[in-house]
Amino acid sequence: MRATPLIAARGLSVRLGGRCVLHDVDAEIFPGEIVTVLGPNGSGKSTFLRALIGAVRPHAGRIERAPGLRIGYVPQKLAIDAAMPMTVRRFLGLPRRIGRPEAEAALGQAGAPGLDDRQMADLSGGQFQRVLLARALLECPGLLLLDEATQGLDQPGSAAFYRRIEAVRAELGCAVVMVSHDLHVVMAASDRVLCMNGHICCEGTPDTVAGAPEYRALFGTGTGGALALYRHDHAHSHDRAG
Amino acid sequence: MLDDFLIRAALAGLGVALAAAPLGCFVVWRRMAYFGEATAHAAILGVALSLALALPLLPSVLAAALAMALAVSALTGRGYAMDTVLGVMAHTALAAGLVAVALLGDVRIDLMAFLFGDILAVNRTDLAAIWTGAALVLAATLWRWPALLTATLSPDLARAGGIDPRREELGLTLALAIVVAVAIKVIGVLLIAALLVIPAAAARPLARTPEAMAAGAAVLGAASALGGLWAAWLLDTPAGPSIVCVAAVLFLLTTALGALRRG
């Protein structure tokens, strides 16, 4: 057995508006690993992450956190009302005030240096996601949760974002749990994959999962090919940005 | 100095404007302009309650405003859109309050004073109530400011940071009820929502951070209160509506300034 988990779901069931969204989910996240949660729309991936941060109450089962665990959370989307003026630096200092050097360091780490004084509303999609990441990093998290953090980014953009996540994991040694649709990019970057459809249908290394019949039933055999295709891409065509 | 009714009126206006400024920002950010309205309208029910049961006015109004705020919070998310719930509740409360006051007709009461406020009739006791309420609300808002801001941005981000967004919302609701209760005599039931929303909206084009917007709203709110009183004195117009008119003029000015700056 490995070390004790940072966070674990034990027999977790969640009902939202009378509908059972998750049932009997058992999952453990260990220090330093990158875990990807895959699944079709409505399969409960986001709900699973929201249960981990305590935003939805379990109907049955429980979430166990290691004592003193700090969680950095990057939500699926964040709409800042146009009525609220908000500079990047002020946003990073919520809820905990931070100094300018700290803000600059976090932005650098998230790959978005020099944005301090910009208004959040003026950022591009990619910049916005990186600022969200920087804010999560300021928590000095032991666990980073990303909910479809590359939504709205193009292929090179999301590939760059995931490389940044790997770099952050290497620097901070935090565990990462992310939900994504970008099958091929994500699977190659993960240590472990949880395949979810109301419950966890299969889990394991990307290779194991891609070969599992449950995964193929959900995504078809074509995506198994996508993983291979990604490998091919990865070996031969590095992106221009470096 | 407090013997002069104009000085008392000015101090009352300032107190309400200061307490309303940061709350008004949250009302604008959370798109709950009609929430303030519904809470304020419920205050008329509170007036009826205090007449019927011979209770002191302030606690009755506070209780009614709070009950309304909690009822609206509970009803939304049960299949009705927020604006529908507020539309039903706000107008029902106002109508029911007016009917109830009329049914208790043997008591002589100046309803107009509650609908539009009577800032020039503010006495020392009112002044003490207003400034106590304002100080309470300001202190609470300052204390919870980062948590309130985070919960307003995103309840999930708040949760991840160990903040309970529902508790913050409840605190905000309570603060709103307090402001409504102390402001009813100054600005009246129909115009309280205006004093919450307009200075905050007027501060928006000038601000780059939430704190700057709240400070700007306080300055503009105070200017509206003093300017409105002065205009009312000069033109012999009703004080409450004059204050709101000055706020509206300031809103137009800052909006134009913001548009110019953006080019």
mmCIF file of N, CA, C and O in Angstrom, chain A residues 16-18, chain B residues 70-86 169:
data_model
loop_
_atom_site.group_PDB
_atom_site.id
_atom_site.type_symbol
_atom_site.label_atom_id
_atom_site.label_comp_id
_atom_site.label_asym_id
_atom_site.label_seq_id
_atom_site.Cartn_x
_atom_site.Cartn_y
_atom_site.Cartn_z
ATOM 1 N N LEU A 16 -28.799 15.612 -6.326
ATOM 2 C CA LEU A 16 -29.019 17.030 -6.625
ATOM 3 C C LEU A 16 -30.424 17.162 -7.214
ATOM 4 O O LEU A 16 -30.720 16.523 -8.220
ATOM 5 N N GLY A 17 -31.257 17.972 -6.576
ATOM 6 C CA GLY A 17 -32.627 18.165 -7.054
ATOM 7 C C GLY A 17 -33.368 16.845 -7.202
ATOM 8 O O GLY A 17 -34.081 16.631 -8.179
ATOM 9 N N GLY A 18 -33.181 15.934 -6.268
ATOM 10 C CA GLY A 18 -33.906 14.665 -6.287
ATOM 11 C C GLY A 18 -33.298 13.614 -7.212
ATOM 12 O O GLY A 18 -33.709 12.464 -7.215
ATOM 13 N N LEU B 70 -35.613 36.723 4.864
ATOM 14 C CA LEU B 70 -35.437 35.284 5.043
ATOM 15 C C LEU B 70 -36.434 34.504 4.183
ATOM 16 O O LEU B 70 -36.090 33.480 3.598
ATOM 17 N N ALA B 71 -37.676 35.018 4.089
ATOM 18 C CA ALA B 71 -38.683 34.334 3.272
ATOM 19 C C ALA B 71 -38.253 34.295 1.813
ATOM 20 O O ALA B 71 -38.370 33.275 1.137
ATOM 21 N N VAL B 72 -37.723 35.432 1.328
ATOM 22 C CA VAL B 72 -37.288 35.473 -0.072
ATOM 23 C C VAL B 72 -36.126 34.501 -0.282
ATOM 24 O O VAL B 72 -36.100 33.742 -1.255
ATOM 25 N N SER B 73 -35.170 34.478 0.645
ATOM 26 C CA SER B 73 -34.047 33.552 0.528
ATOM 27 C C SER B 73 -34.540 32.118 0.473
ATOM 28 O O SER B 73 -34.053 31.303 -0.307
ATOM 29 N N ALA B 74 -35.534 31.799 1.303
ATOM 30 C CA ALA B 74 -36.023 30.423 1.368
ATOM 31 C C ALA B 74 -36.806 30.049 0.120
ATOM 32 O O ALA B 74 -36.741 28.919 -0.347
ATOM 33 N N LEU B 75 -37.554 31.023 -0.438
ATOM 34 C CA LEU B 75 -38.421 30.711 -1.579
ATOM 35 C C LEU B 75 -37.649 30.540 -2.879
ATOM 36 O O LEU B 75 -38.023 29.738 -3.716
ATOM 37 N N THR B 76 -36.575 31.306 -3.051
ATOM 38 C CA THR B 76 -35.831 31.181 -4.302
ATOM 39 C C THR B 76 -35.146 29.823 -4.308
ATOM 40 O O THR B 76 -34.755 29.292 -3.280
ATOM 41 N N GLY B 77 -34.994 29.276 -5.477
ATOM 42 C CA GLY B 77 -34.435 27.949 -5.568
ATOM 43 C C GLY B 77 -35.482 26.887 -5.333
ATOM 44 O O GLY B 77 -35.176 25.725 -5.175
ATOM 45 N N ARG B 78 -36.766 27.282 -5.301
ATOM 46 C CA ARG B 78 -37.825 26.280 -5.218
ATOM 47 C C ARG B 78 -38.688 26.341 -6.468
ATOM 48 O O ARG B 78 -39.900 26.218 -6.402
ATOM 49 N N GLY B 79 -38.070 26.585 -7.577
ATOM 50 C CA GLY B 79 -38.826 26.538 -8.830
ATOM 51 C C GLY B 79 -39.222 27.898 -9.361
ATOM 52 O O GLY B 79 -39.649 28.014 -10.484
ATOM 53 N N TYR B 80 -39.100 28.955 -8.518
ATOM 54 C CA TYR B 80 -39.410 30.289 -9.010
ATOM 55 C C TYR B 80 -38.124 31.059 -9.234
ATOM 56 O O TYR B 80 -37.176 30.919 -8.468
ATOM 57 N N ALA B 81 -38.131 31.895 -10.266
ATOM 58 C CA ALA B 81 -36.983 32.760 -10.478
ATOM 59 C C ALA B 81 -36.999 33.844 -9.400
ATOM 60 O O ALA B 81 -38.052 34.225 -8.909
ATOM 61 N N MET B 82 -35.789 34.326 -9.071
ATOM 62 C CA MET B 82 -35.641 35.340 -8.032
ATOM 63 C C MET B 82 -36.520 36.557 -8.303
ATOM 64 O O MET B 82 -37.194 37.055 -7.406
ATOM 65 N N ASP B 83 -36.540 37.043 -9.548
ATOM 66 C CA ASP B 83 -37.276 38.295 -9.803
ATOM 67 C C ASP B 83 -38.785 38.086 -9.655
ATOM 68 O O ASP B 83 -39.503 38.979 -9.225
ATOM 69 N N THR B 84 -39.269 36.887 -9.966
ATOM 70 C CA THR B 84 -40.687 36.603 -9.791
ATOM 71 C C THR B 84 -41.047 36.598 -8.305
ATOM 72 O O THR B 84 -42.016 37.241 -7.883
ATOM 73 N N VAL B 85 -40.247 35.868 -7.530
ATOM 74 C CA VAL B 85 -40.490 35.805 -6.089
ATOM 75 C C VAL B 85 -40.494 37.211 -5.498
ATOM 76 O O VAL B 85 -41.381 37.591 -4.729
ATOM 77 N N LEU B 86 -39.491 38.015 -5.905
ATOM 78 C CA LEU B 86 -39.395 39.367 -5.362
ATOM 79 C C LEU B 86 -40.564 40.220 -5.799
ATOM 80 O O LEU B 86 -41.115 41.003 -5.012
ATOM 81 N N GLU B 169 -24.113 35.156 3.382
ATOM 82 C CA GLU B 169 -25.322 35.699 2.774
ATOM 83 C C GLU B 169 -26.334 36.097 3.855
ATOM 84 O O GLU B 169 -26.978 37.136 3.765
#
